[in-house]
GROMACS .gro file of C-alpha atoms in nm:
model
  438
    1MET     CA    1  -0.010   0.025  -0.025
    2PHE     CA    2   0.107   0.340  -0.078
    3PRO     CA    3   0.135   0.604   0.191
    4GLN     CA    4  -0.191   0.795   0.222
    5LYS     CA    5  -0.067   1.111   0.120
    6ILE     CA    6   0.090   0.995  -0.189
    7SER     CA    7  -0.214   0.777  -0.297
    8ALA     CA    8  -0.418   1.109  -0.281
    9LEU     CA    9  -0.193   1.309  -0.456
   10LEU     CA   10  -0.143   1.034  -0.743
   11VAL     CA   11  -0.553   1.025  -0.752
   12PHE     CA   12  -0.544   1.399  -0.819
   13MET     CA   13  -0.320   1.392  -1.082
   14LEU     CA   14  -0.478   1.132  -1.274
   15ALA     CA   15  -0.782   1.311  -1.221
   16THR     CA   16  -0.650   1.660  -1.354
   17GLY     CA   17  -0.470   1.517  -1.625
   18PHE     CA   18  -0.125   1.570  -1.482
   19ILE     CA   19   0.000   1.241  -1.573
   20GLY     CA   20  -0.003   1.086  -1.902
   21CYS     CA   21   0.067   1.391  -2.146
   22ALA     CA   22  -0.088   1.445  -2.466
   23SER     CA   23   0.043   1.663  -2.759
   24THR     CA   24  -0.180   1.937  -2.623
   25PRO     CA   25  -0.218   1.941  -2.236
   26PRO     CA   26  -0.543   1.945  -2.078
   27ASN     CA   27  -0.639   2.244  -1.845
   28ALA     CA   28  -0.355   2.478  -2.034
   29ILE     CA   29  -0.277   2.774  -1.819
   30PRO     CA   30  -0.426   3.080  -1.977
   31ILE     CA   31  -0.218   3.391  -2.082
   32ALA     CA   32  -0.383   3.718  -2.173
   33GLN     CA   33  -0.413   3.795  -2.499
   34THR     CA   34  -0.280   4.159  -2.459
   35ALA     CA   35   0.054   4.016  -2.319
   36ASN     CA   36   0.379   4.066  -2.472
   37PRO     CA   37   0.505   3.768  -2.665
   38ALA     CA   38   0.887   3.872  -2.604
   39ALA     CA   39   0.833   3.922  -2.261
   40GLU     CA   40   0.651   3.606  -2.218
   41ILE     CA   41   0.915   3.395  -2.390
   42GLU     CA   42   1.185   3.540  -2.160
   43LYS     CA   43   1.005   3.472  -1.838
   44THR     CA   44   0.910   3.099  -1.975
   45GLN     CA   45   1.273   3.045  -2.045
   46LYS     CA   46   1.361   3.187  -1.708
   47LEU     CA   47   1.104   2.925  -1.570
   48ILE     CA   48   1.252   2.633  -1.748
   49ASN     CA   49   1.619   2.721  -1.659
   50GLU     CA   50   1.490   2.713  -1.294
   51ALA     CA   51   1.338   2.394  -1.347
   52ARG     CA   52   1.644   2.229  -1.492
   53GLU     CA   53   1.850   2.360  -1.163
   54ARG     CA   54   1.598   2.145  -0.979
   55GLN     CA   55   1.638   1.858  -1.206
   56MET     CA   56   1.309   1.862  -1.301
   57ASP     CA   57   1.446   1.759  -1.647
   58VAL     CA   58   1.533   1.393  -1.533
   59LEU     CA   59   1.276   1.390  -1.246
   60SER     CA   60   0.977   1.468  -1.502
   61PRO     CA   61   1.179   1.407  -1.842
   62THR     CA   62   0.859   1.367  -2.039
   63ASN     CA   63   0.680   1.696  -1.922
   64PHE     CA   64   0.998   1.871  -1.907
   65THR     CA   65   1.072   1.792  -2.260
   66LYS     CA   66   0.708   1.879  -2.379
   67ALA     CA   67   0.768   2.232  -2.183
   68GLU     CA   68   1.089   2.302  -2.402
   69GLN     CA   69   0.951   2.179  -2.722
   70ALA     CA   70   0.654   2.435  -2.656
   71LEU     CA   71   0.883   2.719  -2.579
   72ASN     CA   72   1.087   2.633  -2.894
   73LYS     CA   73   0.780   2.654  -3.114
   74ALA     CA   74   0.684   3.005  -2.970
   75ILE     CA   75   1.026   3.133  -3.032
   76ASP     CA   76   0.981   3.014  -3.388
   77LYS     CA   77   0.638   3.138  -3.447
   78LYS     CA   78   0.763   3.489  -3.327
   79SER     CA   79   1.073   3.462  -3.581
   80SER     CA   80   0.828   3.372  -3.850
   81GLY     CA   81   0.611   3.655  -3.782
   82LYS     CA   82   0.305   3.452  -3.637
   83SER     CA   83   0.025   3.607  -3.469
   84ASN     CA   84   0.033   3.669  -3.117
   85GLU     CA   85  -0.236   3.430  -3.024
   86ASP     CA   86  -0.031   3.191  -3.161
   87ILE     CA   87   0.285   3.245  -2.977
   88LEU     CA   88   0.099   3.293  -2.653
   89GLU     CA   89  -0.068   2.965  -2.696
   90GLN     CA   90   0.247   2.775  -2.697
   91ILE     CA   91   0.394   2.969  -2.415
   92SER     CA   92   0.079   2.886  -2.231
   93TYR     CA   93   0.135   2.495  -2.322
   94SER     CA   94   0.510   2.515  -2.227
   95ARG     CA   95   0.392   2.650  -1.853
   96THR     CA   96   0.119   2.397  -1.825
   97TYR     CA   97   0.362   2.107  -1.894
   98LEU     CA   98   0.641   2.270  -1.671
   99LYS     CA   99   0.342   2.274  -1.384
  100GLN     CA  100   0.281   1.902  -1.457
  101ALA     CA  101   0.660   1.854  -1.435
  102ALA     CA  102   0.683   2.011  -1.093
  103ASP     CA  103   0.392   1.794  -0.975
  104SER     CA  104   0.547   1.509  -1.109
  105THR     CA  105   0.877   1.600  -0.965
  106GLN     CA  106   0.728   1.637  -0.622
  107LEU     CA  107   0.613   1.277  -0.644
  108ALA     CA  108   0.934   1.136  -0.773
  109ILE     CA  109   1.111   1.320  -0.501
  110ARG     CA  110   0.903   1.156  -0.243
  111GLN     CA  111   0.953   0.818  -0.407
  112LEU     CA  112   1.313   0.845  -0.449
  113PRO     CA  113   1.406   1.031  -0.105
  114GLY     CA  114   1.739   1.225  -0.150
  115ILE     CA  115   1.774   1.174  -0.513
  116GLN     CA  116   1.834   1.530  -0.575
  117ASP     CA  117   2.132   1.577  -0.332
  118ALA     CA  118   2.242   1.241  -0.451
  119ARG     CA  119   2.270   1.328  -0.822
  120ARG     CA  120   2.388   1.725  -0.770
  121GLY     CA  121   2.653   1.583  -0.547
  122ALA     CA  122   2.787   1.350  -0.791
  123MET     CA  123   2.764   1.622  -1.049
  124ILE     CA  124   2.941   1.881  -0.876
  125ALA     CA  125   3.227   1.609  -0.776
  126GLY     CA  126   3.259   1.585  -1.157
  127ALA     CA  127   3.125   1.213  -1.185
  128ASN     CA  128   2.947   1.261  -1.518
  129GLU     CA  129   3.312   1.352  -1.680
  130ALA     CA  130   3.549   1.130  -1.460
  131TYR     CA  131   3.289   0.820  -1.527
  132PRO     CA  132   3.061   0.904  -1.815
  133ARG     CA  133   2.970   0.565  -1.916
  134ASP     CA  134   2.839   0.476  -1.544
  135TRP     CA  135   2.690   0.860  -1.527
  136ASN     CA  136   2.500   0.781  -1.849
  137ARG     CA  137   2.380   0.427  -1.717
  138VAL     CA  138   2.256   0.569  -1.382
  139GLY     CA  139   2.066   0.834  -1.563
  140LYS     CA  140   1.893   0.592  -1.802
  141GLU     CA  141   1.787   0.373  -1.489
  142LEU     CA  142   1.643   0.672  -1.299
  143GLU     CA  143   1.470   0.809  -1.645
  144SER     CA  144   1.298   0.477  -1.671
  145VAL     CA  145   1.180   0.522  -1.334
  146THR     CA  146   1.087   0.880  -1.332
  147LYS     CA  147   0.890   0.819  -1.705
  148SER     CA  148   0.714   0.534  -1.494
  149ILE     CA  149   0.608   0.779  -1.193
  150GLU     CA  150   0.503   1.026  -1.476
  151LYS     CA  151   0.237   0.774  -1.602
  152GLY     CA  152   0.138   0.679  -1.244
  153ASN     CA  153   0.334   0.351  -1.194
  154LEU     CA  154   0.519   0.390  -0.900
  155SER     CA  155   0.605   0.012  -0.857
  156PRO     CA  156   0.955   0.074  -1.031
  157SER     CA  157   1.048   0.338  -0.784
  158ASP     CA  158   0.961   0.149  -0.500
  159LYS     CA  159   1.197  -0.137  -0.618
  160LYS     CA  160   1.468   0.068  -0.758
  161SER     CA  161   1.498   0.377  -0.557
  162ALA     CA  162   1.758   0.269  -0.277
  163ALA     CA  163   1.999   0.123  -0.541
  164ILE     CA  164   1.973   0.417  -0.785
  165ILE     CA  165   2.023   0.685  -0.529
  166GLY     CA  166   2.328   0.442  -0.383
  167GLU     CA  167   2.493   0.439  -0.719
  168TYR     CA  168   2.484   0.844  -0.768
  169ARG     CA  169   2.657   0.841  -0.389
  170GLN     CA  170   2.904   0.587  -0.496
  171LEU     CA  171   2.963   0.783  -0.822
  172GLU     CA  172   3.039   1.113  -0.611
  173ILE     CA  173   3.292   0.902  -0.381
  174ASP     CA  174   3.462   0.789  -0.681
  175ALA     CA  175   3.478   1.090  -0.853
  176VAL     CA  176   3.653   1.278  -0.557
  177THR     CA  177   3.875   0.992  -0.506
  178LYS     CA  178   3.987   0.981  -0.867
  179ARG     CA  179   4.031   1.381  -0.855
  180VAL     CA  180   4.233   1.418  -0.546
  181LEU     CA  181   4.405   1.065  -0.505
  182SER     CA  182   4.510   0.961  -0.881
  183GLN     CA  183   4.852   1.045  -0.834
  184ALA     CA  184   4.922   0.864  -0.532
  185ASP     CA  185   4.706   0.585  -0.665
  186ASN     CA  186   4.946   0.573  -0.999
  187ASN     CA  187   5.269   0.595  -0.787
  188LEU     CA  188   5.153   0.305  -0.559
  189LYS     CA  189   5.104   0.113  -0.858
  190ALA     CA  190   5.406   0.207  -1.010
  191ALA     CA  191   5.586   0.100  -0.683
  192GLU     CA  192   5.387  -0.217  -0.669
  193LYS     CA  193   5.493  -0.311  -1.009
  194ASP     CA  194   5.877  -0.275  -0.907
  195LYS     CA  195   5.802  -0.509  -0.606
  196ALA     CA  196   5.808  -0.215  -0.329
  197GLU     CA  197   5.637  -0.436  -0.109
  198LYS     CA  198   5.925  -0.666  -0.066
  199MET     CA  199   6.209  -0.410  -0.152
  200ALA     CA  200   6.092  -0.123   0.043
  201PRO     CA  201   5.821  -0.258   0.274
  202ARG     CA  202   5.838   0.009   0.551
  203SER     CA  203   5.800   0.288   0.298
  204TYR     CA  204   5.537   0.102   0.092
  205THR     CA  205   5.308   0.045   0.420
  206ALA     CA  206   5.337   0.388   0.521
  207ALA     CA  207   5.226   0.510   0.132
  208THR     CA  208   4.956   0.256   0.137
  209MET     CA  209   4.819   0.356   0.499
  210LYS     CA  210   4.828   0.709   0.398
  211TYR     CA  211   4.603   0.647   0.078
  212GLN     CA  212   4.371   0.388   0.235
  213ASN     CA  213   4.306   0.679   0.519
  214ALA     CA  214   4.232   0.931   0.254
  215ALA     CA  215   4.016   0.695   0.102
  216LYS     CA  216   3.818   0.611   0.401
  217ILE     CA  217   3.793   0.985   0.470
  218ILE     CA  218   3.608   1.042   0.110
  219ALA     CA  219   3.397   0.719   0.130
  220ALA     CA  220   3.283   0.842   0.499
  221ASN     CA  221   3.184   1.203   0.358
  222PRO     CA  222   3.308   1.314   0.045
  223ARG     CA  223   3.191   1.659   0.083
  224ASN     CA  224   3.434   1.705   0.376
  225ALA     CA  225   3.669   1.920   0.178
  226MET     CA  226   3.896   2.033   0.469
  227ALA     CA  227   3.960   1.672   0.584
  228ILE     CA  228   4.004   1.535   0.229
  229ASN     CA  229   4.241   1.808   0.125
  230LYS     CA  230   4.460   1.734   0.432
  231ALA     CA  231   4.443   1.349   0.361
  232SER     CA  232   4.504   1.361   0.018
  233GLN     CA  233   4.782   1.609   0.039
  234ASP     CA  234   4.943   1.330   0.298
  235ALA     CA  235   4.882   1.043   0.083
  236THR     CA  236   5.026   1.200  -0.218
  237ARG     CA  237   5.344   1.316  -0.039
  238GLU     CA  238   5.409   0.976   0.091
  239SER     CA  239   5.344   0.810  -0.247
  240LEU     CA  240   5.636   1.037  -0.375
  241HIS     CA  241   5.852   0.946  -0.088
  242LEU     CA  242   5.798   0.585  -0.169
  243VAL     CA  243   5.889   0.698  -0.543
  244GLU     CA  244   6.224   0.827  -0.440
  245VAL     CA  245   6.308   0.526  -0.208
  246MET     CA  246   6.234   0.291  -0.469
  247ASN     CA  247   6.464   0.496  -0.716
  248LYS     CA  248   6.757   0.462  -0.460
  249VAL     CA  249   6.691   0.084  -0.331
  250LYS     CA  250   6.683  -0.002  -0.755
  251GLN     CA  251   7.034   0.161  -0.770
  252GLY     CA  252   7.154  -0.086  -0.523
  253ASN     CA  253   7.096   0.064  -0.189
  254THR     CA  254   6.867  -0.092   0.075
  255GLU     CA  255   6.562   0.092   0.213
  256ASP     CA  256   6.737   0.077   0.582
  257LEU     CA  257   7.022   0.293   0.451
  258VAL     CA  258   6.800   0.514   0.245
  259LEU     CA  259   6.582   0.599   0.551
  260GLN     CA  260   6.872   0.640   0.797
  261SER     CA  261   7.040   0.875   0.537
  262GLU     CA  262   6.736   1.071   0.511
  263LYS     CA  263   6.695   1.076   0.866
  264GLN     CA  264   7.068   1.208   0.912
  265GLN     CA  265   6.990   1.490   0.644
  266ARG     CA  266   6.675   1.601   0.844
  267ALA     CA  267   6.899   1.635   1.177
  268ILE     CA  268   7.186   1.793   0.976
  269SER     CA  269   6.929   2.072   0.843
  270SER     CA  270   6.760   2.093   1.159
  271LEU     CA  271   7.044   2.162   1.341
  272ARG     CA  272   7.179   2.409   1.097
  273LYS     CA  273   6.857   2.629   1.097
  274GLU     CA  274   6.863   2.620   1.491
  275ASN     CA  275   7.277   2.744   1.480
  276ASN     CA  276   7.329   2.470   1.739
  277MET     CA  277   7.583   2.265   1.517
  278ASN     CA  278   7.928   2.342   1.517
  279GLU     CA  279   8.173   2.266   1.248
  280ALA     CA  280   8.296   1.973   1.430
  281GLU     CA  281   7.967   1.809   1.478
  282MET     CA  282   7.876   1.856   1.152
  283ASN     CA  283   8.192   1.708   0.995
  284GLU     CA  284   8.129   1.412   1.250
  285MET     CA  285   7.796   1.354   1.114
  286ALA     CA  286   7.888   1.390   0.766
  287ARG     CA  287   8.150   1.123   0.855
  288GLN     CA  288   7.918   0.901   0.985
  289GLN     CA  289   7.673   0.925   0.699
  290ALA     CA  290   7.963   0.854   0.468
  291GLU     CA  291   8.054   0.549   0.650
  292LEU     CA  292   7.706   0.422   0.641
  293GLN     CA  293   7.674   0.437   0.280
  294ARG     CA  294   8.042   0.281   0.232
  295SER     CA  295   7.894   0.007   0.444
  296GLN     CA  296   7.578  -0.021   0.234
  297MET     CA  297   7.808  -0.018  -0.060
  298LEU     CA  298   8.003  -0.304   0.048
  299ILE     CA  299   7.714  -0.516   0.170
  300ASN     CA  300   7.554  -0.459  -0.192
  301GLN     CA  301   7.888  -0.594  -0.365
  302ALA     CA  302   7.905  -0.896  -0.123
  303ALA     CA  303   7.553  -0.965  -0.215
  304ASN     CA  304   7.632  -0.926  -0.572
  305ILE     CA  305   7.947  -1.166  -0.585
  306ARG     CA  306   7.772  -1.416  -0.365
  307SER     CA  307   7.508  -1.439  -0.603
  308GLN     CA  308   7.736  -1.558  -0.876
  309PHE     CA  309   7.856  -1.869  -0.669
  310LYS     CA  310   7.660  -2.180  -0.516
  311PRO     CA  311   7.716  -2.210  -0.139
  312SER     CA  312   7.936  -2.505  -0.186
  313GLU     CA  313   8.176  -2.301  -0.398
  314ALA     CA  314   8.259  -2.001  -0.200
  315GLU     CA  315   8.159  -1.781   0.098
  316VAL     CA  316   8.112  -1.392   0.073
  317PHE     CA  317   8.119  -1.163   0.359
  318THR     CA  318   8.215  -0.811   0.461
  319GLU     CA  319   8.460  -0.738   0.716
  320LYS     CA  320   8.641  -0.451   0.854
  321GLY     CA  321   8.544  -0.219   0.547
  322ARG     CA  322   8.623  -0.498   0.269
  323VAL     CA  323   8.465  -0.797   0.102
  324THR     CA  324   8.636  -1.152   0.130
  325LEU     CA  325   8.555  -1.406  -0.095
  326ARG     CA  326   8.643  -1.746   0.073
  327LEU     CA  327   8.686  -2.026  -0.188
  328LYS     CA  328   8.587  -2.314  -0.061
  329SER     CA  329   8.590  -2.541  -0.359
  330LEU     CA  330   8.926  -2.456  -0.488
  331GLN     CA  331   9.152  -2.784  -0.475
  332PHE     CA  332   9.531  -2.827  -0.512
  333PRO     CA  333   9.724  -3.125  -0.537
  334PRO     CA  334   9.893  -3.238  -0.205
  335ASN     CA  335  10.168  -3.021  -0.135
  336GLN     CA  336  10.120  -2.859  -0.462
  337ALA     CA  337  10.068  -2.477  -0.555
  338SER     CA  338   9.966  -2.566  -0.934
  339LEU     CA  339   9.607  -2.466  -1.019
  340GLY     CA  340   9.494  -2.737  -1.292
  341ARG     CA  341   9.235  -2.742  -1.535
  342LYS     CA  342   8.981  -2.843  -1.262
  343ASN     CA  343   8.976  -2.516  -1.124
  344GLU     CA  344   8.958  -2.297  -1.397
  345ALA     CA  345   8.577  -2.259  -1.441
  346LEU     CA  346   8.575  -2.131  -1.053
  347LEU     CA  347   8.858  -1.904  -1.119
  348GLU     CA  348   8.688  -1.749  -1.426
  349ARG     CA  349   8.396  -1.654  -1.247
  350VAL     CA  350   8.611  -1.530  -0.967
  351ASN     CA  351   8.812  -1.303  -1.197
  352GLU     CA  352   8.466  -1.149  -1.321
  353ALA     CA  353   8.358  -1.089  -0.969
  354ILE     CA  354   8.652  -0.892  -0.899
  355GLU     CA  355   8.629  -0.686  -1.220
  356THR     CA  356   8.296  -0.584  -1.147
  357THR     CA  357   8.368  -0.445  -0.799
  358GLY     CA  358   8.689  -0.206  -0.954
  359PRO     CA  359   8.861  -0.267  -0.684
  360ALA     CA  360   9.143  -0.023  -0.516
  361ARG     CA  361   9.370  -0.331  -0.390
  362VAL     CA  362   9.314  -0.723  -0.386
  363ILE     CA  363   9.484  -0.925  -0.130
  364VAL     CA  364   9.506  -1.301  -0.214
  365GLU     CA  365   9.561  -1.506   0.096
  366GLY     CA  366   9.677  -1.854   0.129
  367HIS     CA  367   9.568  -2.103   0.421
  368THR     CA  368   9.666  -2.443   0.520
  369ASP     CA  369   9.578  -2.692   0.804
  370SER     CA  370   9.776  -2.757   1.105
  371THR     CA  371   9.923  -3.109   0.990
  372GLY     CA  372  10.289  -3.104   0.880
  373ASN     CA  373  10.591  -2.880   0.949
  374PRO     CA  374  10.454  -2.515   1.008
  375ASN     CA  375  10.744  -2.359   0.805
  376ARG     CA  376  10.665  -2.581   0.510
  377ASN     CA  377  10.306  -2.501   0.559
  378MET     CA  378  10.381  -2.111   0.535
  379THR     CA  379  10.572  -2.180   0.212
  380LEU     CA  380  10.298  -2.359   0.064
  381SER     CA  381  10.042  -2.148   0.129
  382GLU     CA  382  10.251  -1.834   0.023
  383ARG     CA  383  10.301  -2.041  -0.327
  384ARG     CA  384   9.930  -2.131  -0.383
  385ALA     CA  385   9.843  -1.758  -0.306
  386LYS     CA  386  10.084  -1.645  -0.583
  387SER     CA  387   9.951  -1.895  -0.800
  388VAL     CA  388   9.581  -1.715  -0.783
  389GLN     CA  389   9.752  -1.383  -0.778
  390ASP     CA  390   9.936  -1.477  -1.123
  391TYR     CA  391   9.577  -1.614  -1.266
  392LEU     CA  392   9.415  -1.286  -1.178
  393VAL     CA  393   9.692  -1.072  -1.326
  394ALA     CA  394   9.705  -1.254  -1.640
  395ASN     CA  395   9.335  -1.227  -1.687
  396GLY     CA  396   9.295  -0.867  -1.628
  397ALA     CA  397   9.095  -0.891  -1.297
  398VAL     CA  398   9.368  -0.667  -1.148
  399THR     CA  399   9.737  -0.532  -1.198
  400LEU     CA  400  10.045  -0.637  -1.058
  401ALA     CA  401  10.053  -0.322  -0.879
  402ASN     CA  402   9.713  -0.356  -0.690
  403VAL     CA  403   9.732  -0.725  -0.588
  404GLU     CA  404   9.922  -0.882  -0.336
  405ALA     CA  405   9.994  -1.247  -0.217
  406VAL     CA  406  10.031  -1.358   0.111
  407GLY     CA  407  10.091  -1.707   0.297
  408LEU     CA  408   9.963  -1.726   0.624
  409GLY     CA  409   9.996  -2.092   0.685
  410SER     CA  410   9.779  -2.256   0.966
  411THR     CA  411   9.771  -1.906   1.160
  412LYS     CA  412   9.406  -1.850   1.105
  413PRO     CA  413   9.198  -2.140   1.120
  414VAL     CA  414   8.842  -2.127   1.045
  415SER     CA  415   8.737  -2.457   1.179
  416ASP     CA  416   8.882  -2.746   1.412
  417ASN     CA  417   9.217  -2.924   1.303
  418LYS     CA  418   9.111  -3.229   1.491
  419THR     CA  419   8.885  -3.337   1.232
  420ALA     CA  420   8.931  -3.424   0.862
  421THR     CA  421   8.643  -3.185   0.764
  422GLY     CA  422   8.781  -2.888   0.987
  423ARG     CA  423   9.109  -2.909   0.833
  424ALA     CA  424   8.943  -2.934   0.474
  425GLN     CA  425   8.777  -2.601   0.546
  426ASN     CA  426   9.106  -2.448   0.683
  427ARG     CA  427   9.310  -2.537   0.324
  428ARG     CA  428   9.168  -2.255   0.149
  429ILE     CA  429   9.190  -1.929  -0.051
  430GLU     CA  430   9.082  -1.612   0.048
  431ILE     CA  431   9.052  -1.332  -0.170
  432ILE     CA  432   9.019  -0.969   0.022
  433ILE     CA  433   8.861  -0.689  -0.182
  434GLU     CA  434   8.952  -0.330  -0.079
  435PRO     CA  435   8.685  -0.099  -0.274
  436LEU     CA  436   8.766   0.254  -0.427
  437SER     CA  437   8.675   0.515  -0.187
  438ARG     CA  438   8.333   0.665  -0.290
   0.00000   0.00000   0.00000
């Protein structure tokens, strides 16, 4: 059952002929034959413009269209020199259709509570331009319902009212989101493509949270301009920071190094502004930052070299500002220093790894286990280190001027000499790479 008030209005409109419009409206609003056609045309055009502002063109589309058509006929008749009677007749029809449109619009507003506000909000947000297909689709759904209302059929509006209003509300939210968060959204998508969630998780999380916060504020109230402006600026700024971090990470830095460096730069800048940092303190902070960057560079170099070897072939680590390449699978014949063909494949990759670092200096260390005469072990370890040194020089990884071969015998074991496994681990070559200062 319809509410009693709406039912009464509907019966009234059916009885007076305001629903189900004919080509010539019944009960046309009379206009005095002495009226000035030009003034009446101008007045009617103003009424139509006001009706469009009230969205009567979509809430009573048939009546509104006929009102416009009748006014256009009046204008054409005036231009053609027709009689004032003919012109005023069309103006009368136009105003009658406008009256019917106004009555039908009131019923539509009752049937679709909030439709004017929802549609106006979506339009102000620019949904008609941002999402033209969705805008037109929802517009057609609304037109179908309001045309049914004009004919006295309220059933479609009972079924579709909430859905149509909800779609306009969502279009407003989507349009505002697109307008204020598009840059942040694009930055996040680009970062996700570069695997930012894995490579820069802290920055990615911060940017994502700022974006989600702004989106929630918009969804809660897309017209809260002050809160939306602040939240969207925060989201955009955080997304730009993520892009900057990712650019540095892709150059070989870690996120931790980038963030630490930024923190130090902010601290230096802040202290400079406050004039509380003397030259010695500034130099010390700059030194710490340079040391941090150098440490990260070493870590990156070690990781790059490590990726070129299997764990059974070599161990790579950083120590005392240098990268150490411990060759685990390099084997010599007992009591000999000749490299042999079986070591060539490994040494070729060692040679390539050293070349990529562009070292300032390379030290080749030879080590033995504790079995046998210590002096002989020292000599043997030196000869083996010299063999590797010769190979690296011959193959271009280093020059003779920046490589040194050192024999350390059994003085620096890495495992227990009491077991066969431990002794095997102690018989090794270690290559220490000192990087260029940067």
